[in-house]
Amino acid sequence: MSINSIVDSPLTWLVAGVALGLGLGVTTASAWLLVLALVAFALNLKRHNPLTRREGWIVAAGPAVMMGWVLGFMIRGIAFG
């Protein structure tokens, strides 16, 4: 498995989002790190040719990091709230 396939996987981005939300919750630092993650997603999207068969898989990473972050801080609130 190459580094490109790991970075392009929405599951990687989902796990990163859950870790961010679970670790920091809803804080200013967490929001800024989420912004950095979305900028990294946009840069990753820009480096790809738009006409690939994995285009949907690559584009799904952005929403995955957002859903992961929300899921992470929900788990944090329920478990530690």
JSON list of C-alpha atoms in Angstrom, two decimals:
[
{"chain": "A", "resi": 1, "resn": "MET", "atom": "CA", "xyz": [0.00, 0.00, 0.00]},
{"chain": "A", "resi": 2, "resn": "SER", "atom": "CA", "xyz": [1.54, 3.28, -1.10]},
{"chain": "A", "resi": 3, "resn": "ILE", "atom": "CA", "xyz": [1.48, 6.56, 0.79]},
{"chain": "A", "resi": 4, "resn": "ASN", "atom": "CA", "xyz": [-0.74, 8.04, -1.95]},
{"chain": "A", "resi": 5, "resn": "SER", "atom": "CA", "xyz": [-3.43, 5.41, -1.45]},
{"chain": "A", "resi": 6, "resn": "ILE", "atom": "CA", "xyz": [-3.33, 6.02, 2.32]},
{"chain": "A", "resi": 7, "resn": "VAL", "atom": "CA", "xyz": [-3.62, 9.80, 1.92]},
{"chain": "A", "resi": 8, "resn": "ASP", "atom": "CA", "xyz": [-6.36, 9.47, -0.71]},
{"chain": "A", "resi": 9, "resn": "SER", "atom": "CA", "xyz": [-8.52, 7.17, 1.42]},
{"chain": "A", "resi": 10, "resn": "PRO", "atom": "CA", "xyz": [-11.52, 8.80, 3.11]},
{"chain": "A", "resi": 11, "resn": "LEU", "atom": "CA", "xyz": [-11.09, 6.31, 5.95]},
{"chain": "A", "resi": 12, "resn": "THR", "atom": "CA", "xyz": [-7.75, 7.91, 6.83]},
{"chain": "A", "resi": 13, "resn": "TRP", "atom": "CA", "xyz": [-9.36, 11.33, 6.91]},
{"chain": "A", "resi": 14, "resn": "LEU", "atom": "CA", "xyz": [-12.30, 9.98, 8.94]},
{"chain": "A", "resi": 15, "resn": "VAL", "atom": "CA", "xyz": [-9.97, 8.52, 11.57]},
{"chain": "A", "resi": 16, "resn": "ALA", "atom": "CA", "xyz": [-8.05, 11.81, 11.72]},
{"chain": "A", "resi": 17, "resn": "GLY", "atom": "CA", "xyz": [-11.30, 13.73, 12.21]},
{"chain": "A", "resi": 18, "resn": "VAL", "atom": "CA", "xyz": [-12.49, 11.38, 14.97]},
{"chain": "A", "resi": 19, "resn": "ALA", "atom": "CA", "xyz": [-9.13, 11.67, 16.72]},
{"chain": "A", "resi": 20, "resn": "LEU", "atom": "CA", "xyz": [-9.28, 15.45, 16.51]},
{"chain": "A", "resi": 21, "resn": "GLY", "atom": "CA", "xyz": [-12.83, 15.68, 17.82]},
{"chain": "A", "resi": 22, "resn": "LEU", "atom": "CA", "xyz": [-12.25, 13.08, 20.52]},
{"chain": "A", "resi": 23, "resn": "GLY", "atom": "CA", "xyz": [-8.96, 14.57, 21.62]},
{"chain": "A", "resi": 24, "resn": "LEU", "atom": "CA", "xyz": [-9.81, 18.27, 21.69]},
{"chain": "A", "resi": 25, "resn": "GLY", "atom": "CA", "xyz": [-13.60, 18.44, 21.53]},
{"chain": "A", "resi": 26, "resn": "VAL", "atom": "CA", "xyz": [-15.10, 21.70, 20.33]},
{"chain": "A", "resi": 27, "resn": "THR", "atom": "CA", "xyz": [-12.37, 24.22, 21.07]},
{"chain": "A", "resi": 28, "resn": "THR", "atom": "CA", "xyz": [-10.70, 27.00, 19.18]},
{"chain": "A", "resi": 29, "resn": "ALA", "atom": "CA", "xyz": [-7.60, 24.85, 18.70]},
{"chain": "A", "resi": 30, "resn": "SER", "atom": "CA", "xyz": [-9.72, 22.01, 17.34]},
{"chain": "A", "resi": 31, "resn": "ALA", "atom": "CA", "xyz": [-11.47, 24.33, 14.91]},
{"chain": "A", "resi": 32, "resn": "TRP", "atom": "CA", "xyz": [-8.16, 25.70, 13.62]},
{"chain": "A", "resi": 33, "resn": "LEU", "atom": "CA", "xyz": [-6.78, 22.19, 13.21]},
{"chain": "A", "resi": 34, "resn": "LEU", "atom": "CA", "xyz": [-9.94, 21.29, 11.31]},
{"chain": "A", "resi": 35, "resn": "VAL", "atom": "CA", "xyz": [-9.37, 24.28, 9.02]},
{"chain": "A", "resi": 36, "resn": "LEU", "atom": "CA", "xyz": [-5.80, 23.07, 8.42]},
{"chain": "A", "resi": 37, "resn": "ALA", "atom": "CA", "xyz": [-7.12, 19.59, 7.65]},
{"chain": "A", "resi": 38, "resn": "LEU", "atom": "CA", "xyz": [-9.58, 21.02, 5.11]},
{"chain": "A", "resi": 39, "resn": "VAL", "atom": "CA", "xyz": [-6.81, 23.09, 3.50]},
{"chain": "A", "resi": 40, "resn": "ALA", "atom": "CA", "xyz": [-4.70, 19.91, 3.30]},
{"chain": "A", "resi": 41, "resn": "PHE", "atom": "CA", "xyz": [-7.69, 18.18, 1.70]},
{"chain": "A", "resi": 42, "resn": "ALA", "atom": "CA", "xyz": [-8.02, 20.97, -0.87]},
{"chain": "A", "resi": 43, "resn": "LEU", "atom": "CA", "xyz": [-4.31, 20.76, -1.69]},
{"chain": "A", "resi": 44, "resn": "ASN", "atom": "CA", "xyz": [-4.57, 16.98, -2.01]},
{"chain": "A", "resi": 45, "resn": "LEU", "atom": "CA", "xyz": [-7.53, 17.43, -4.34]},
{"chain": "A", "resi": 46, "resn": "LYS", "atom": "CA", "xyz": [-5.61, 19.96, -6.43]},
{"chain": "A", "resi": 47, "resn": "ARG", "atom": "CA", "xyz": [-2.65, 17.63, -6.98]},
{"chain": "A", "resi": 48, "resn": "HIS", "atom": "CA", "xyz": [-4.82, 15.00, -8.70]},
{"chain": "A", "resi": 49, "resn": "ASN", "atom": "CA", "xyz": [-5.97, 14.84, -12.28]},
{"chain": "A", "resi": 50, "resn": "PRO", "atom": "CA", "xyz": [-9.77, 15.32, -12.18]},
{"chain": "A", "resi": 51, "resn": "LEU", "atom": "CA", "xyz": [-10.38, 12.51, -14.68]},
{"chain": "A", "resi": 52, "resn": "THR", "atom": "CA", "xyz": [-9.44, 9.48, -12.63]},
{"chain": "A", "resi": 53, "resn": "ARG", "atom": "CA", "xyz": [-11.57, 6.50, -11.75]},
{"chain": "A", "resi": 54, "resn": "ARG", "atom": "CA", "xyz": [-10.92, 7.15, -8.05]},
{"chain": "A", "resi": 55, "resn": "GLU", "atom": "CA", "xyz": [-12.21, 10.72, -8.19]},
{"chain": "A", "resi": 56, "resn": "GLY", "atom": "CA", "xyz": [-15.23, 10.04, -5.97]},
{"chain": "A", "resi": 57, "resn": "TRP", "atom": "CA", "xyz": [-13.06, 8.25, -3.42]},
{"chain": "A", "resi": 58, "resn": "ILE", "atom": "CA", "xyz": [-10.68, 11.23, -3.27]},
{"chain": "A", "resi": 59, "resn": "VAL", "atom": "CA", "xyz": [-13.47, 13.84, -3.04]},
{"chain": "A", "resi": 60, "resn": "ALA", "atom": "CA", "xyz": [-15.16, 11.90, -0.21]},
{"chain": "A", "resi": 61, "resn": "ALA", "atom": "CA", "xyz": [-12.22, 12.67, 2.09]},
{"chain": "A", "resi": 62, "resn": "GLY", "atom": "CA", "xyz": [-13.38, 16.25, 2.81]},
{"chain": "A", "resi": 63, "resn": "PRO", "atom": "CA", "xyz": [-16.82, 15.35, 4.15]},
{"chain": "A", "resi": 64, "resn": "ALA", "atom": "CA", "xyz": [-15.27, 12.36, 5.93]},
{"chain": "A", "resi": 65, "resn": "VAL", "atom": "CA", "xyz": [-12.98, 14.54, 8.03]},
{"chain": "A", "resi": 66, "resn": "MET", "atom": "CA", "xyz": [-15.91, 16.81, 8.94]},
{"chain": "A", "resi": 67, "resn": "MET", "atom": "CA", "xyz": [-18.17, 13.89, 9.89]},
{"chain": "A", "resi": 68, "resn": "GLY", "atom": "CA", "xyz": [-15.32, 12.31, 11.84]},
{"chain": "A", "resi": 69, "resn": "TRP", "atom": "CA", "xyz": [-14.74, 15.51, 13.80]},
{"chain": "A", "resi": 70, "resn": "VAL", "atom": "CA", "xyz": [-18.44, 15.77, 14.69]},
{"chain": "A", "resi": 71, "resn": "LEU", "atom": "CA", "xyz": [-18.56, 12.09, 15.65]},
{"chain": "A", "resi": 72, "resn": "GLY", "atom": "CA", "xyz": [-15.43, 12.52, 17.77]},
{"chain": "A", "resi": 73, "resn": "PHE", "atom": "CA", "xyz": [-16.73, 15.41, 19.84]},
{"chain": "A", "resi": 74, "resn": "MET", "atom": "CA", "xyz": [-20.10, 13.69, 20.22]},
{"chain": "A", "resi": 75, "resn": "ILE", "atom": "CA", "xyz": [-18.39, 10.60, 21.62]},
{"chain": "A", "resi": 76, "resn": "ARG", "atom": "CA", "xyz": [-16.29, 12.85, 23.86]},
{"chain": "A", "resi": 77, "resn": "GLY", "atom": "CA", "xyz": [-19.40, 14.60, 25.16]},
{"chain": "A", "resi": 78, "resn": "ILE", "atom": "CA", "xyz": [-21.26, 11.36, 25.84]},
{"chain": "A", "resi": 79, "resn": "ALA", "atom": "CA", "xyz": [-18.33, 9.47, 27.35]},
{"chain": "A", "resi": 80, "resn": "PHE", "atom": "CA", "xyz": [-16.70, 12.27, 29.34]},
{"chain": "A", "resi": 81, "resn": "GLY", "atom": "CA", "xyz": [-19.50, 14.83, 29.55]}
]
